[in-house]
Tab-separated table of C-alpha atoms in Angstrom:
chain	number	residue	atom	x	y	z
O	1	UNK	CA	-19.086	24.370	-35.325
O	2	UNK	CA	-19.294	23.974	-31.563
O	3	UNK	CA	-18.431	27.115	-29.661
O	4	UNK	CA	-17.265	26.882	-26.063
O	5	UNK	CA	-18.332	29.928	-24.083
O	6	UNK	CA	-17.403	31.559	-20.825
O	7	UNK	CA	-19.944	30.204	-18.349
O	8	UNK	CA	-20.586	33.757	-17.119
O	9	UNK	CA	-22.101	34.575	-20.521
O	10	UNK	CA	-24.483	31.603	-20.807
O	11	UNK	CA	-28.200	32.250	-21.119
O	12	UNK	CA	-30.631	30.635	-18.708
O	13	UNK	CA	-31.620	28.208	-21.475
O	14	UNK	CA	-27.999	27.257	-22.187
O	15	UNK	CA	-27.398	26.586	-18.503
O	16	UNK	CA	-30.528	24.457	-18.246
O	17	UNK	CA	-29.653	22.444	-21.349
O	18	UNK	CA	-26.115	21.799	-20.112
O	19	UNK	CA	-27.315	20.709	-16.666
O	20	UNK	CA	-29.997	18.445	-18.107
O	21	UNK	CA	-27.543	16.733	-20.446
O	22	UNK	CA	-25.103	16.148	-17.564
O	23	UNK	CA	-27.892	14.706	-15.418
O	24	UNK	CA	-28.917	12.381	-18.230
O	25	UNK	CA	-25.348	11.049	-18.604
O	26	UNK	CA	-25.359	10.492	-14.847
O	27	UNK	CA	-28.661	8.607	-14.993
O	28	UNK	CA	-27.435	6.258	-17.702
O	29	UNK	CA	-24.101	5.527	-15.994
O	30	UNK	CA	-22.008	7.085	-18.750
O	31	UNK	CA	-20.919	9.879	-16.410
O	32	UNK	CA	-19.463	7.583	-13.762
O	33	UNK	CA	-17.333	5.903	-16.419
O	34	UNK	CA	-15.526	9.219	-16.896
O	35	UNK	CA	-14.947	9.533	-13.147
O	36	UNK	CA	-13.519	6.019	-12.988
O	37	UNK	CA	-11.219	6.567	-15.966
O	38	UNK	CA	-9.850	9.789	-14.514
O	39	UNK	CA	-9.143	8.199	-11.145
O	40	UNK	CA	-7.408	5.226	-12.715
O	41	UNK	CA	-5.030	7.522	-14.524
O	42	UNK	CA	-4.423	9.844	-11.603
O	43	UNK	CA	-3.535	6.893	-9.360
O	44	UNK	CA	-1.254	5.240	-11.900
O	45	UNK	CA	0.529	8.276	-13.399
O	46	UNK	CA	3.828	8.463	-11.505
O	47	UNK	CA	6.833	10.750	-11.832
O	48	UNK	CA	9.302	7.913	-12.307
O	49	UNK	CA	7.043	5.534	-14.239
O	50	UNK	CA	4.574	5.541	-17.098
O	51	UNK	CA	2.586	8.790	-17.040
O	52	UNK	CA	-0.086	9.926	-19.447
O	53	UNK	CA	-2.940	11.929	-17.953
O	54	UNK	CA	-1.095	13.957	-15.342
O	55	UNK	CA	2.352	15.181	-14.266
O	56	UNK	CA	3.628	14.788	-17.814
O	57	UNK	CA	3.666	16.626	-21.163
O	58	UNK	CA	0.493	14.835	-22.263
O	59	UNK	CA	-1.496	16.365	-19.378
O	60	UNK	CA	-2.871	18.926	-21.840
O	61	UNK	CA	-3.612	16.762	-24.924
O	62	UNK	CA	-4.930	13.944	-22.673
O	63	UNK	CA	-7.445	16.244	-21.006
O	64	UNK	CA	-8.325	17.841	-24.362
O	65	UNK	CA	-9.237	14.398	-25.700
O	66	UNK	CA	-11.028	13.494	-22.441
O	67	UNK	CA	-13.147	16.671	-22.623
O	68	UNK	CA	-13.936	16.153	-26.319
O	69	UNK	CA	-15.192	12.673	-25.503
O	70	UNK	CA	-17.343	14.026	-22.684
O	71	UNK	CA	-18.646	16.856	-24.856
O	72	UNK	CA	-19.564	14.368	-27.578
O	73	UNK	CA	-21.512	12.336	-25.040
O	74	UNK	CA	-23.363	15.488	-23.969
O	75	UNK	CA	-24.142	16.239	-27.607
O	76	UNK	CA	-25.697	12.808	-28.075
O	77	UNK	CA	-28.243	13.971	-25.477
O	78	UNK	CA	-28.599	17.542	-26.769
O	79	UNK	CA	-26.740	18.587	-29.908
O	80	UNK	CA	-26.861	22.255	-28.860
O	81	UNK	CA	-24.718	21.696	-25.758
O	82	UNK	CA	-21.015	22.527	-25.587
O	83	UNK	CA	-18.653	22.683	-22.626
O	84	UNK	CA	-18.546	26.105	-20.980
O	85	UNK	CA	-15.370	27.258	-19.285
O	86	UNK	CA	-14.913	28.811	-15.845
O	87	UNK	CA	-12.413	31.677	-15.726
O	88	UNK	CA	-11.591	31.541	-12.025
O	89	UNK	CA	-9.347	34.603	-12.373
O	90	UNK	CA	-12.582	36.587	-12.838
O	91	UNK	CA	-15.318	34.647	-11.010
O	92	UNK	CA	-13.605	33.869	-7.728
O	93	UNK	CA	-16.173	33.650	-4.946
O	94	UNK	CA	-18.559	30.990	-3.699
O	95	UNK	CA	-21.405	33.398	-4.480
O	96	UNK	CA	-20.469	33.937	-8.152
O	97	UNK	CA	-23.275	33.102	-10.588
O	98	UNK	CA	-21.568	29.844	-11.592
O	99	UNK	CA	-22.488	28.546	-8.122
O	100	UNK	CA	-26.119	29.670	-8.217
O	101	UNK	CA	-28.940	27.158	-7.858
O	102	UNK	CA	-29.719	27.266	-11.617
O	103	UNK	CA	-26.250	26.005	-12.582
O	104	UNK	CA	-23.532	24.358	-10.488
O	105	UNK	CA	-25.123	24.907	-7.066
O	106	UNK	CA	-23.323	26.376	-4.108
O	107	UNK	CA	-20.763	25.626	-1.452
O	108	UNK	CA	-21.077	22.716	0.965
O	109	UNK	CA	-22.703	23.270	4.335
O	110	UNK	CA	-20.368	23.508	7.322
O	111	UNK	CA	-21.430	20.324	9.124
O	112	UNK	CA	-20.440	17.783	6.474
O	113	UNK	CA	-19.447	19.849	3.407
O	114	UNK	CA	-22.552	18.551	1.632
O	115	UNK	CA	-23.776	20.609	-1.330
O	116	UNK	CA	-27.458	21.276	-0.621
O	117	UNK	CA	-28.395	23.680	-3.436
O	118	UNK	CA	-28.646	23.320	-7.193
O	119	UNK	CA	-29.150	20.379	-9.531
O	120	UNK	CA	-26.299	18.290	-8.081
O	121	UNK	CA	-27.415	18.329	-4.443
O	122	UNK	CA	-27.842	14.807	-3.068
O	123	UNK	CA	-31.441	15.567	-2.032
O	124	UNK	CA	-32.502	15.844	-5.673
O	125	UNK	CA	-32.006	12.096	-5.996
O	126	UNK	CA	-30.207	12.682	-9.302
O	127	UNK	CA	-26.610	13.003	-8.153
O	128	UNK	CA	-25.411	10.081	-6.062
O	129	UNK	CA	-21.642	9.709	-5.810
O	130	UNK	CA	-20.895	6.128	-6.865
O	131	UNK	CA	-17.180	6.218	-7.698
O	132	UNK	CA	-15.665	7.391	-4.444
O	133	UNK	CA	-12.608	7.118	-2.226
O	134	UNK	CA	-14.799	6.911	0.899
O	135	UNK	CA	-18.281	5.876	1.945
O	136	UNK	CA	-19.983	9.256	1.485
O	137	UNK	CA	-22.389	9.325	-1.448
O	138	UNK	CA	-23.129	13.065	-1.604
O	139	UNK	CA	-21.323	15.843	-3.458
O	140	UNK	CA	-19.056	17.902	-1.197
O	141	UNK	CA	-17.391	21.294	-1.518
O	142	UNK	CA	-15.336	23.418	0.877
O	143	UNK	CA	-14.620	26.455	-1.249
O	144	UNK	CA	-11.689	28.491	0.008
O	145	UNK	CA	-10.971	26.258	3.006
O	146	UNK	CA	-7.599	25.420	1.446
O	147	UNK	CA	-5.682	26.681	-1.530
O	148	UNK	CA	-6.054	29.972	-3.371
O	149	UNK	CA	-7.541	30.665	-6.778
O	150	UNK	CA	-4.793	31.757	-9.175
O	151	UNK	CA	-4.773	35.417	-10.115
O	152	UNK	CA	-4.760	36.826	-13.633
O	153	UNK	CA	-1.181	38.002	-13.071
O	154	UNK	CA	-0.105	34.497	-12.065
O	155	UNK	CA	-1.779	33.032	-15.146
O	156	UNK	CA	-0.196	35.665	-17.389
O	157	UNK	CA	3.231	34.810	-15.983
O	158	UNK	CA	2.695	31.170	-16.945
O	159	UNK	CA	1.360	32.063	-20.402
O	160	UNK	CA	4.547	34.057	-20.997
O	161	UNK	CA	6.728	30.932	-20.680
O	162	UNK	CA	7.890	30.075	-24.218
O	163	UNK	CA	8.976	26.445	-23.748
O	164	UNK	CA	6.191	23.843	-23.671
O	165	UNK	CA	7.805	21.404	-21.245
O	166	UNK	CA	11.210	20.343	-19.990
O	167	UNK	CA	13.012	17.199	-18.830
O	168	UNK	CA	12.447	15.231	-16.646
O	169	UNK	CA	8.917	15.641	-18.065
O	170	UNK	CA	7.149	15.227	-14.706
O	171	UNK	CA	6.029	17.181	-11.636
O	172	UNK	CA	9.595	18.389	-11.061
O	173	UNK	CA	9.981	20.010	-14.494
O	174	UNK	CA	11.288	23.553	-14.209
O	175	UNK	CA	10.924	26.421	-16.627
O	176	UNK	CA	8.253	24.966	-18.902
O	177	UNK	CA	4.668	26.062	-19.555
O	178	UNK	CA	2.996	22.687	-18.945
O	179	UNK	CA	4.149	22.049	-15.377
O	180	UNK	CA	3.539	25.647	-14.307
O	181	UNK	CA	0.028	25.528	-15.788
O	182	UNK	CA	-0.603	22.117	-14.225
O	183	UNK	CA	0.604	23.638	-10.975
O	184	UNK	CA	3.298	21.387	-9.533
O	185	UNK	CA	5.580	24.403	-9.902
O	186	UNK	CA	5.092	28.165	-9.832
O	187	UNK	CA	3.666	30.741	-7.465
O	188	UNK	CA	0.104	30.255	-8.625
O	189	UNK	CA	0.128	26.439	-8.690
O	190	UNK	CA	-2.481	27.181	-11.315
O	191	UNK	CA	-4.528	24.103	-12.248
O	192	UNK	CA	-3.861	22.225	-9.011
O	193	UNK	CA	-4.811	25.137	-6.797
O	194	UNK	CA	-8.304	25.400	-8.294
O	195	UNK	CA	-8.941	21.766	-7.353
O	196	UNK	CA	-7.694	22.470	-3.825
O	197	UNK	CA	-9.765	25.652	-3.487
O	198	UNK	CA	-12.976	23.840	-4.458
O	199	UNK	CA	-12.438	21.117	-1.853
O	200	UNK	CA	-14.727	18.110	-1.567
O	201	UNK	CA	-14.443	15.583	-4.383
O	202	UNK	CA	-12.687	18.180	-6.579
O	203	UNK	CA	-9.627	17.884	-4.325
O	204	UNK	CA	-9.479	14.094	-4.750
O	205	UNK	CA	-8.638	11.572	-7.450
O	206	UNK	CA	-12.358	11.270	-8.249
O	207	UNK	CA	-12.628	14.990	-9.012
O	208	UNK	CA	-14.928	14.613	-12.070
O	209	UNK	CA	-17.694	13.734	-9.588
O	210	UNK	CA	-18.135	17.511	-9.385
O	211	UNK	CA	-19.380	18.893	-12.739
O	212	UNK	CA	-17.230	21.964	-12.051
O	213	UNK	CA	-14.354	19.685	-13.138
O	214	UNK	CA	-15.336	20.084	-16.809
O	215	UNK	CA	-15.635	23.875	-16.591
O	216	UNK	CA	-12.264	24.105	-14.843
O	217	UNK	CA	-10.531	21.917	-17.402
O	218	UNK	CA	-12.212	23.697	-20.309
O	219	UNK	CA	-10.544	26.863	-19.014
O	220	UNK	CA	-7.181	25.100	-18.695
O	221	UNK	CA	-7.677	23.877	-22.273
O	222	UNK	CA	-8.446	27.428	-23.416
O	223	UNK	CA	-5.276	28.676	-21.712
O	224	UNK	CA	-3.286	26.108	-23.711
O	225	UNK	CA	-4.960	27.458	-26.841
O	226	UNK	CA	-4.148	31.038	-25.783
O	227	UNK	CA	-0.525	30.011	-25.171
O	228	UNK	CA	-0.276	28.459	-28.643
O	229	UNK	CA	-1.402	31.722	-30.241
O	230	UNK	CA	1.112	33.678	-28.155
O	231	UNK	CA	3.977	31.315	-29.030
O	232	UNK	CA	3.355	30.048	-32.584
O	233	UNK	CA	6.946	28.831	-32.883
O	234	UNK	CA	6.792	26.725	-29.691
O	235	UNK	CA	6.192	23.018	-30.235
O	236	UNK	CA	4.883	20.210	-28.061
O	237	UNK	CA	7.781	18.477	-26.352
O	238	UNK	CA	9.303	15.930	-26.211
O	239	UNK	CA	9.434	15.051	-29.893
O	240	UNK	CA	10.480	11.396	-29.787
O	241	UNK	CA	12.182	8.566	-27.971
O	242	UNK	CA	11.337	9.417	-24.349
O	243	UNK	CA	10.828	6.545	-21.931
O	244	UNK	CA	7.572	6.507	-19.921
O	245	UNK	CA	6.383	9.702	-21.610
O	246	UNK	CA	3.996	10.339	-24.513
O	247	UNK	CA	6.071	11.891	-27.294
O	248	UNK	CA	4.503	14.037	-30.000
O	249	UNK	CA	3.501	11.121	-32.227
O	250	UNK	CA	2.950	8.420	-29.601
O	251	UNK	CA	-0.617	7.269	-28.994
O	252	UNK	CA	-2.242	7.986	-25.649
O	253	UNK	CA	-4.034	5.523	-23.422
O	254	UNK	CA	-6.900	4.770	-22.985
O	255	UNK	CA	-7.874	5.548	-26.576
O	256	UNK	CA	-4.672	4.214	-28.200
O	257	UNK	CA	-5.619	5.875	-31.484
O	258	UNK	CA	-4.874	9.531	-30.813
O	259	UNK	CA	-1.548	11.336	-30.435
O	260	UNK	CA	-0.615	14.701	-28.947
O	261	UNK	CA	0.104	15.846	-32.527
O	262	UNK	CA	-3.544	15.193	-33.387
O	263	UNK	CA	-4.744	17.242	-30.399
O	264	UNK	CA	-2.677	20.378	-30.990
O	265	UNK	CA	-5.368	22.094	-33.062
O	266	UNK	CA	-8.821	22.031	-31.461
O	267	UNK	CA	-10.518	24.030	-34.210
O	268	UNK	CA	-11.917	20.988	-36.012
O	269	UNK	CA	-13.757	20.068	-32.809
O	270	UNK	CA	-14.698	23.431	-31.281
O	271	UNK	CA	-13.686	27.046	-31.053
O	272	UNK	CA	-13.647	29.413	-28.095
O	273	UNK	CA	-15.924	32.422	-27.969
U	1	UNK	CA	6.534	9.934	20.140
U	2	UNK	CA	3.571	8.595	18.241
U	3	UNK	CA	2.710	6.215	21.072
U	4	UNK	CA	2.763	9.155	23.474
U	5	UNK	CA	0.181	10.844	21.301
U	6	UNK	CA	-1.914	7.687	21.464
U	7	UNK	CA	-1.670	7.525	25.265
U	8	UNK	CA	-2.727	11.135	25.625
U	9	UNK	CA	-5.761	10.465	23.495
U	10	UNK	CA	-6.520	7.333	25.495
U	11	UNK	CA	-6.367	9.182	28.810
U	12	UNK	CA	-8.967	11.585	27.523
U	13	UNK	CA	-10.952	8.779	25.907
U	14	UNK	CA	-11.355	6.716	29.111
U	15	UNK	CA	-13.981	9.186	30.264
U	16	UNK	CA	-16.340	7.364	27.929
U	17	UNK	CA	-16.227	3.690	28.911
U	18	UNK	CA	-16.866	1.967	25.582
U	19	UNK	CA	-14.698	4.296	23.594
U	20	UNK	CA	-11.998	3.992	26.254
U	21	UNK	CA	-11.777	0.231	25.889
U	22	UNK	CA	-11.479	0.500	22.129
U	23	UNK	CA	-8.797	3.135	22.376
U	24	UNK	CA	-6.818	1.189	24.984
U	25	UNK	CA	-6.696	-1.756	22.621
U	26	UNK	CA	-5.572	0.557	19.871
U	27	UNK	CA	-2.878	2.058	22.052
U	28	UNK	CA	-1.455	-1.369	22.913
U	29	UNK	CA	-1.265	-2.257	19.243
U	30	UNK	CA	0.149	1.119	18.441
U	31	UNK	CA	3.060	0.652	20.817
U	32	UNK	CA	3.858	-2.782	19.415
U	33	UNK	CA	3.661	-1.640	15.841
U	34	UNK	CA	5.749	1.422	16.465
U	35	UNK	CA	8.533	-0.654	17.942
U	36	UNK	CA	8.353	-3.147	15.119
U	37	UNK	CA	8.444	-0.459	12.489
U	38	UNK	CA	11.475	1.157	14.079
U	39	UNK	CA	13.309	-2.155	13.835
U	40	UNK	CA	12.349	-2.427	10.170
U	41	UNK	CA	13.726	1.015	9.557
U	42	UNK	CA	17.267	-0.231	10.156
U	43	UNK	CA	17.013	-2.824	7.423
U	44	UNK	CA	14.622	-1.102	5.004
U	45	UNK	CA	14.896	2.011	2.925
U	46	UNK	CA	14.300	4.186	5.969
U	47	UNK	CA	17.512	2.908	7.544
U	48	UNK	CA	19.559	5.193	5.361
U	49	UNK	CA	17.834	8.184	6.880
U	50	UNK	CA	16.351	9.289	3.567
U	51	UNK	CA	12.865	7.838	3.860
U	52	UNK	CA	9.888	9.486	5.534
U	53	UNK	CA	9.280	8.889	9.232
U	54	UNK	CA	7.047	5.973	10.192
U	55	UNK	CA	4.126	6.825	12.440
U	56	UNK	CA	1.378	5.116	14.397
U	57	UNK	CA	-0.984	7.325	16.339
U	58	UNK	CA	-4.587	8.186	16.988
U	59	UNK	CA	-5.536	11.453	15.342
U	60	UNK	CA	-9.043	12.835	15.847
U	61	UNK	CA	-10.141	9.380	16.956
U	62	UNK	CA	-8.742	7.640	13.873
U	63	UNK	CA	-5.810	5.245	13.996
U	64	UNK	CA	-3.311	6.298	11.366
U	65	UNK	CA	-0.315	4.150	10.501
U	66	UNK	CA	2.433	4.892	8.016
U	67	UNK	CA	5.418	2.671	7.390
U	68	UNK	CA	7.998	1.809	4.763
U	69	UNK	CA	7.230	-1.133	2.511
U	70	UNK	CA	9.207	-3.045	-0.056
U	71	UNK	CA	7.714	-4.588	-3.152
U	72	UNK	CA	4.218	-4.275	-4.493
U	73	UNK	CA	2.633	-1.204	-5.948
U	74	UNK	CA	3.181	0.821	-2.771
U	75	UNK	CA	6.900	0.659	-3.394
U	76	UNK	CA	6.251	2.000	-6.870
U	77	UNK	CA	4.546	4.977	-5.273
U	78	UNK	CA	7.336	5.853	-2.867
U	79	UNK	CA	7.959	2.770	-0.738
U	80	UNK	CA	5.569	3.881	1.962
U	81	UNK	CA	2.128	2.583	2.942
U	82	UNK	CA	-0.521	4.426	4.932
U	83	UNK	CA	-3.699	3.173	6.567
U	84	UNK	CA	-6.539	4.978	8.339
U	85	UNK	CA	-8.369	2.621	10.703
U	86	UNK	CA	-6.790	-0.238	8.786
U	87	UNK	CA	-7.987	0.905	5.348
U	88	UNK	CA	-5.349	1.800	2.787
U	89	UNK	CA	-4.921	5.444	1.900
U	90	UNK	CA	-3.385	5.514	-1.568
U	91	UNK	CA	-0.314	7.766	-1.382
U	92	UNK	CA	2.275	8.772	-3.927
U	93	UNK	CA	5.656	10.448	-3.669
U	94	UNK	CA	6.484	13.248	-6.085
U	95	UNK	CA	9.883	13.547	-7.748
U	96	UNK	CA	10.849	16.400	-5.412
U	97	UNK	CA	10.173	14.214	-2.361
U	98	UNK	CA	6.786	15.704	-1.452
U	99	UNK	CA	3.659	13.582	-1.057
U	100	UNK	CA	0.046	13.446	-2.219
U	101	UNK	CA	-2.825	11.052	-1.501
U	102	UNK	CA	-5.976	10.074	-3.329
U	103	UNK	CA	-7.892	12.307	-0.882
U	104	UNK	CA	-5.618	15.335	-1.461
U	105	UNK	CA	-4.406	14.723	-4.976
U	106	UNK	CA	-3.584	18.281	-6.011
U	107	UNK	CA	-1.933	19.543	-2.818
U	108	UNK	CA	1.567	18.509	-1.784
U	109	UNK	CA	2.768	17.697	1.728
U	110	UNK	CA	6.332	17.412	2.974
U	111	UNK	CA	5.711	14.225	4.968
U	112	UNK	CA	3.183	11.368	4.887
U	113	UNK	CA	2.100	12.158	8.471
U	114	UNK	CA	0.814	15.621	7.546
U	115	UNK	CA	-0.771	14.150	4.421
U	116	UNK	CA	-2.550	11.487	6.470
U	117	UNK	CA	-3.800	13.955	9.056
U	118	UNK	CA	-5.159	16.106	6.216
U	119	UNK	CA	-6.980	13.047	4.858
U	120	UNK	CA	-8.536	12.432	8.289
U	121	UNK	CA	-9.662	16.060	8.327
U	122	UNK	CA	-11.221	15.746	4.864
U	123	UNK	CA	-12.899	12.427	5.674
U	124	UNK	CA	-14.839	13.926	8.635
U	125	UNK	CA	-15.316	10.454	10.043
U	126	UNK	CA	-16.019	8.723	6.713
U	127	UNK	CA	-14.423	5.347	5.933
U	128	UNK	CA	-11.964	4.855	3.088
U	129	UNK	CA	-13.099	2.401	0.433
U	130	UNK	CA	-10.925	0.775	-2.212
U	131	UNK	CA	-11.572	1.789	-5.792
U	132	UNK	CA	-11.557	-1.048	-8.286
U	133	UNK	CA	-8.787	-0.625	-10.853
U	134	UNK	CA	-9.887	-2.105	-14.155
């Protein structure tokens, strides 16, 4: 059984194996397919229209399926690799070990926000940005220039919300766990604020260009799992018959063969350490 | 007001001859477009006073234009189109009226102008490129 670990607890070997598998997916072009898919959804998911990947109840099951697919691709390269998660309530500085040169690499330099350390620096020749919103082909970060990393207290306040999601099932939904975790509502603006804090590509529609994307979303996925254990009586909503929204037993694009109901229990795919 | 911003930038820009010529041309277009857009406002969505303000200015050396549109996918995303140096910046209006763009997709802005200026800041001189939608 795959076990997803806190990135802070990875051994040097586990970090190296993860990085090497990511670089191999990049080399073969598989990686950029994930970036393109994410951007297509983020540009087409709208509050008043069809919405699947973001700003909707299926934000969580969609990203769970997206991460499983990515993890399976990593495991084709190295069967020992699983997705680590980044708990940004604990590791909250640009000098935390996650951003050391043996793992994710550091912040961007001041002149052009270019990441110049670690395995994803442009100078390595192994990490060219191909799916981009502009003509820069190097990874960028501006950690802390905008946004604020959510605090543990802000996350706990969101985890305490008993209702999964509420009408109108979009970025304006009030009083439900999903939209406060996604961060269109709430003091912490939880998931969104981490993207903003990272800056560079992480703040854009092509955010999976930064491998930190997967570690961030693995933590969001773990928080959904934590919430489920805290609220065993709380169900995914809406149940059925909702226009433009993925109901419990509707299939999700782009796979068209998986429903939120099938993503509620991750334990057949992986567990969290 | 936006054309005044352009003129101020132009007055500074004329110190450098080549750049000055380019900016003067931009300013002339900016004035025309601003007037045209204002006229459109009376017949378009903006005429009801509920839409975001159109703009046409030079910000940090980049020409940024935002105006209401009808039809097409821009209308689907809030009825407003933005360009930076003539290249489309994909923008989207949230249900609460706030705005995001493909450059700042997780941070909301009250108005497209602030959103566009933030995109110019993030671009640091880079050029927007369209992303193929499959």
